[in-house]
Amino acid sequence: MALDSNPKQDFKIVGTRVPRPDGIDKVTGKAMYGADISAPGMLYGRILRSPHAHAKILSIDTSAAEQAPGVKAVVTSADFANPGDDYFRDIRDNCLAAGKALYDGHAIAAVAATSKSAAKAAIRLIKVEYEVLPHVTDVDAAMAPDAPIVQEGRALENVPKGMSQNVTTHVEFGHGDLDAGFAKADKIVERSFKTAATHQGYIEPQACMASLGADGRGEVWCCTQGQYMVRANCAEVLGIEASQLRVISSEIGGGFGGKTTTFIEPVALALSRKSGKPVKIVMTREEVLRATGPTVSTSMDVKIGMTKDGRITAAKADLRYQGGAFPNGTVEFGAQAAFAAYDLEAVQTLGWSVMTNRPKEVAYRAPGAPTAIYAVESVVDELCQDLGLDPLDVRIKNAARKGTLSAYGPTFDEIGLLATLEAAKAHPHYSAPLGPNQGRGLSCGFWFNFGGNTCVSLNLNDDGTVGVVEGNPDIGGSRASISMMAAEELDIPYDKVRTVIADTSSLGFNDVTDGSRVTFAVGLATIEAARAAKREMCSRVAKIWGLEEDAVTWEDGCVKPAGPNAGEHPPMSLAEIAAIANNTGGPIAGHHEVNADGAGVSFGVHLVDTEVDPETGATKILRYTIFQDAGKAVHPDYVEGQMQGGAVQGIGWALNEEYIYGEDGRLQNPGFLDYRVPVASDLPPIETVILEIPNPGHPYGVRGVGETPIVPPLAAIANAVSRAAGVRLTELPMSPPRLLKAITENA
Amino acid sequence: MKYVKPESFEVASQLLQNESGTSRILAGGTDVLVQLKAEMVEPDLMVDLKHLPGMQDITAENGGYRIGAAVPGAVVGEHDGVKAMWPGVVEGLELIGSTQVQGRATMAGNLCNGSPAADSVPALVTAGAMARVHGPDGARDVPVADIPQGPGKTNLSKGEFITSIFLPARPDHAGDAYLRFIPRTEMDIAVSSAAVSLVLDAAGTCRQAHVAVGAVAPTVRLVEKAGKALEGSQLDSDAIAAMKTAVEAACNPIDDKRGTIEFRTKTAAVLAERAARIAYSRAGGQS
């Protein structure tokens, strides 16, 4: 068997732009999303939410609601179990508040009724007695010693004594002598930044249908980034065994990290257990914005020293992230990512996690990195302006490369940063002329990437086709990419492979679709499963030919004699072997189970031109070019889509998207009118340049590409706007009122 | 909720007058249906007027045009006569919502929704448009400028509704324009807005100028001093500066999630200048 161990270089299918398998269903409306599943006798669930940012729940009287027409069940946190650890208890208490409402929109109770209108009417009959408490929604205010305390006793031991109890974790990374480094600098810039919380903005609100019978067996159909995660969360919160709960993931209308947790599934299960009927819950957009996970909002200080010729001598960042009403660790990613693009002698990042009366933060593409890198890249840009240096040359001069001791600890292997910077420098965009009120900005971006727990089964059908069974919802085209890798490895046409996503009872455990892991890890497992199937095919053919297994080999999609000594045998194709499998030992399949390592970090560079209207503070994005290392782009359309999508979400984050809280602690803009994601006409064509520096950790050289693209836009746009407006912007979003004020004050 | 499709304006008026609870009128429905879905209102009575005579018609009248209260924006936007005579009114109307919403959204509905930020209203005000109001005592004509009373409120009485809007005739050398500020490029609500309507003489001097601003006060405001500042000028810098000062003085906005007082006031004046220049050019003026 000749199976290569170095990344493959020559491909027949990988790297082409084949049709997506889910395309026709999606454009014709046949695709089944979370809200499209119904069952006989199904009830409609609805959730009562707190109107207060922070309030003690003195009592909940559900008696009137229980008596209301059509109502079959009412549940509160009392209907949940008591999981053994904080992680699951926090999920439980976020699904239905226990004792205190911790933010505006926090779920308090839920009903299931025979119609939506009956459920709506019943919700109003639930009487909740609140004692309203002082609240805090701003990260800096929440760190003040006298701030209202969101939750008592949640701080880890690494938080210094005397700080507000809202500060739950503290992290520190770095190396070298900062004082000596700053002493060597010709210029030091120190700035403070703030960024608003943003939402993932997936177009499909969370939706599920759940059924839990008296026998303790249940099913959940839902849109999620991870059916195994839903199973674990529900099993813990409901107090049932994992084996008794089957979770089936629907098609998913966007996730971006926001569907890596549960909000409604445990509630629907509790309602179903109580009523004995299947229960469907579909969140409204307002519920999604008020009560599912936005990102952190931040307050950050960055100090960087540079020599006249552009060498960074020392760098320091102090990051304060609030992640809502529960402890969260996102700042750790920010603190690690902040200076990852630089080769530094002296660097330190400090991070502080803070609780506020806001919804529990959930992952959003490269969680924690975009904001930290926004602050760092803004200061680097300002130093370049002050010292009259080319911002790309400075980044090339200081770029991390193979052998660099990264700011967060590891020493880098092969990374594509220098290549992307050089590609940006050589691109015509970088030297194109700019007009009045226009500015050009750039930023590096970084993400760790992840491998993780993965299972794949690959089955040969007797007609010579192949089915791949994998356990990760397809949020970025993974079914196409996985089919392509299976077809490549088996040397059969792409359309002979169909990849499906298993429910939790049909395949072993898989980590959620996150960390840009699926094309990498599931791809790797698929290739290994295909190789296992090929070994089995070789074994079968060897038996047919009466040879030892090492006397046959896999070549050009067929099993052949390994050499002249093996005798004359016509090659046997996969289809021929599969057709007689029942007579040679039974069905042929390949499996692979792995906790995949070697994901390989990912770097990108974004280049953007903006024009600022000095009379209104409006920003127009004129031109946008992305350079990113994909390792190997399995399906270039999807890779470009990830790059463009990240840029668009970053444009929204930079310019208009923000969670706006009033004095009363209530969210002011829980809808897509005033939570402004970019619309198509806001955007120029976004050009993409894919670099392919093979990842040694994957048989085809693949790197994850899904998260890095949202990291650079914040800084790239802030740098472009600051240059266009002639004033350094230090707060996101750079909405027109904020930008016009900065321009006016600078005049 | 009771839904009624009455056979006449008279019946519609009676139904509305006799309803003791909350009632809503349905024309395009692009505000009412959204409010229903968002559970902002649960009317006891919904009266659908789309099918009544003239509601869907655009008719030439006295050199101008009468536009039925249920004529959607997309239809007005394809009417060559209205577009040529009142391009500013049409561009305001066409800014409402999306292409899909334009298939339903109406000027009369935009007016009766009572939003200070209504996109079609400022240019209707500068056009001197008249609303035909039907009520228990029959029909009467009311200047569009007099319909809004404050956010979500109109001066219409119980049982009254608009059946059409009349855009008057235009002399030669006339032009109008409407601009709004939104943080995006579409699918949004004005943070501030301005409409300008000009009539020039043959030499290009403004003989008549109307300036109205939106989203900067409880109702759309006709700023008479701003119009006067332009009259007699060819939009030279002094006239524009005086016009902008008058606009800023007329602004009385609120601070909210969409914009600050300072931002709304400044941009209203900037938009008024830009709209004036467009209107001037449309009127045949050479600047």
PDB file of C-alpha atoms in Angstrom, chain A residues 46 120 124 286 613-619 656 658 660 668-670 672-683 736-738 740-741 744, chain B residues 36-39 41-42 181-192 244 255-260 262-264 266-268 270-271 273-274:
ATOM      1  CA  ARG A  46     -43.309  30.612  24.576  1.00  0.00           C
ATOM      2  CA  LYS A 120     -48.989  34.304  24.121  1.00  0.00           C
ATOM      3  CA  ARG A 124     -49.311  37.402  30.384  1.00  0.00           C
ATOM      4  CA  GLU A 286     -36.170  40.463  19.417  1.00  0.00           C
ATOM      5  CA  ASP A 613     -17.971  62.685   4.358  1.00  0.00           C
ATOM      6  CA  PRO A 614     -16.589  65.447   6.612  1.00  0.00           C
ATOM      7  CA  GLU A 615     -20.002  67.139   6.847  1.00  0.00           C
ATOM      8  CA  THR A 616     -21.992  64.093   7.976  1.00  0.00           C
ATOM      9  CA  GLY A 617     -19.467  61.617   9.365  1.00  0.00           C
ATOM     10  CA  ALA A 618     -20.635  58.955   6.915  1.00  0.00           C
ATOM     11  CA  THR A 619     -18.057  56.367   5.863  1.00  0.00           C
ATOM     12  CA  ASN A 656     -22.543  50.664  12.862  1.00  0.00           C
ATOM     13  CA  GLU A 658     -23.654  47.968  18.584  1.00  0.00           C
ATOM     14  CA  ILE A 660     -27.194  50.129  22.917  1.00  0.00           C
ATOM     15  CA  GLN A 668     -32.659  49.863  23.034  1.00  0.00           C
ATOM     16  CA  ASN A 669     -32.230  48.248  19.647  1.00  0.00           C
ATOM     17  CA  PRO A 670     -33.409  44.630  19.606  1.00  0.00           C
ATOM     18  CA  PHE A 672     -32.428  44.725  12.531  1.00  0.00           C
ATOM     19  CA  LEU A 673     -33.640  48.296  11.995  1.00  0.00           C
ATOM     20  CA  ASP A 674     -31.510  49.796  14.737  1.00  0.00           C
ATOM     21  CA  TYR A 675     -28.995  46.988  15.083  1.00  0.00           C
ATOM     22  CA  ARG A 676     -27.414  47.812  11.758  1.00  0.00           C
ATOM     23  CA  VAL A 677     -25.704  44.999   9.890  1.00  0.00           C
ATOM     24  CA  PRO A 678     -24.406  46.105   6.496  1.00  0.00           C
ATOM     25  CA  VAL A 679     -26.753  45.762   3.532  1.00  0.00           C
ATOM     26  CA  ALA A 680     -25.510  44.729   0.095  1.00  0.00           C
ATOM     27  CA  SER A 681     -25.474  48.279  -1.235  1.00  0.00           C
ATOM     28  CA  ASP A 682     -23.118  49.347   1.582  1.00  0.00           C
ATOM     29  CA  LEU A 683     -20.383  47.125   0.224  1.00  0.00           C
ATOM     30  CA  PRO A 736     -21.648  58.809  11.866  1.00  0.00           C
ATOM     31  CA  PRO A 737     -22.538  60.822  15.010  1.00  0.00           C
ATOM     32  CA  ARG A 738     -19.341  59.635  16.728  1.00  0.00           C
ATOM     33  CA  LEU A 740     -18.668  63.714  12.971  1.00  0.00           C
ATOM     34  CA  LYS A 741     -18.062  64.686  16.592  1.00  0.00           C
ATOM     35  CA  THR A 744     -15.634  68.642  14.558  1.00  0.00           C
TER      36      THR A 744
ATOM     37  CA  LEU B  36     -49.202  43.697  14.595  1.00  0.00           C
ATOM     38  CA  LYS B  37     -46.410  41.180  14.201  1.00  0.00           C
ATOM     39  CA  ALA B  38     -44.236  43.015  16.703  1.00  0.00           C
ATOM     40  CA  GLU B  39     -47.208  42.991  19.116  1.00  0.00           C
ATOM     41  CA  VAL B  41     -50.783  47.050  18.802  1.00  0.00           C
ATOM     42  CA  GLU B  42     -53.746  44.675  18.847  1.00  0.00           C
ATOM     43  CA  PHE B 181     -29.230  60.790   6.281  1.00  0.00           C
ATOM     44  CA  ILE B 182     -29.077  57.135   7.236  1.00  0.00           C
ATOM     45  CA  PRO B 183     -26.055  55.245   8.564  1.00  0.00           C
ATOM     46  CA  ARG B 184     -26.431  52.684   5.783  1.00  0.00           C
ATOM     47  CA  THR B 185     -27.321  53.080   2.116  1.00  0.00           C
ATOM     48  CA  GLU B 186     -30.860  51.663   2.261  1.00  0.00           C
ATOM     49  CA  MET B 187     -33.360  49.790   4.470  1.00  0.00           C
ATOM     50  CA  ASP B 188     -33.253  52.414   7.190  1.00  0.00           C
ATOM     51  CA  ILE B 189     -35.062  55.320   8.821  1.00  0.00           C
ATOM     52  CA  ALA B 190     -33.979  58.932   8.432  1.00  0.00           C
ATOM     53  CA  VAL B 191     -31.811  60.291  11.228  1.00  0.00           C
ATOM     54  CA  SER B 192     -32.400  63.684   9.635  1.00  0.00           C
ATOM     55  CA  LYS B 244     -28.592  76.669   6.980  1.00  0.00           C
ATOM     56  CA  ASP B 255     -30.993  62.422  21.553  1.00  0.00           C
ATOM     57  CA  ASP B 256     -31.629  58.756  20.924  1.00  0.00           C
ATOM     58  CA  LYS B 257     -30.118  55.560  19.613  1.00  0.00           C
ATOM     59  CA  ARG B 258     -30.283  56.896  16.058  1.00  0.00           C
ATOM     60  CA  GLY B 259     -28.494  60.194  16.570  1.00  0.00           C
ATOM     61  CA  THR B 260     -27.633  63.038  18.884  1.00  0.00           C
ATOM     62  CA  GLU B 262     -26.014  67.960  17.665  1.00  0.00           C
ATOM     63  CA  PHE B 263     -25.697  65.437  14.840  1.00  0.00           C
ATOM     64  CA  ARG B 264     -29.292  65.744  13.680  1.00  0.00           C
ATOM     65  CA  LYS B 266     -25.920  69.766  11.751  1.00  0.00           C
ATOM     66  CA  THR B 267     -26.801  67.182   9.163  1.00  0.00           C
ATOM     67  CA  ALA B 268     -30.295  68.587   8.574  1.00  0.00           C
ATOM     68  CA  VAL B 270     -26.083  69.999   5.346  1.00  0.00           C
ATOM     69  CA  LEU B 271     -28.834  67.976   3.653  1.00  0.00           C
ATOM     70  CA  GLU B 273     -27.977  72.707   1.252  1.00  0.00           C
ATOM     71  CA  ARG B 274     -27.389  69.605  -0.846  1.00  0.00           C
TER      72      ARG B 274
END
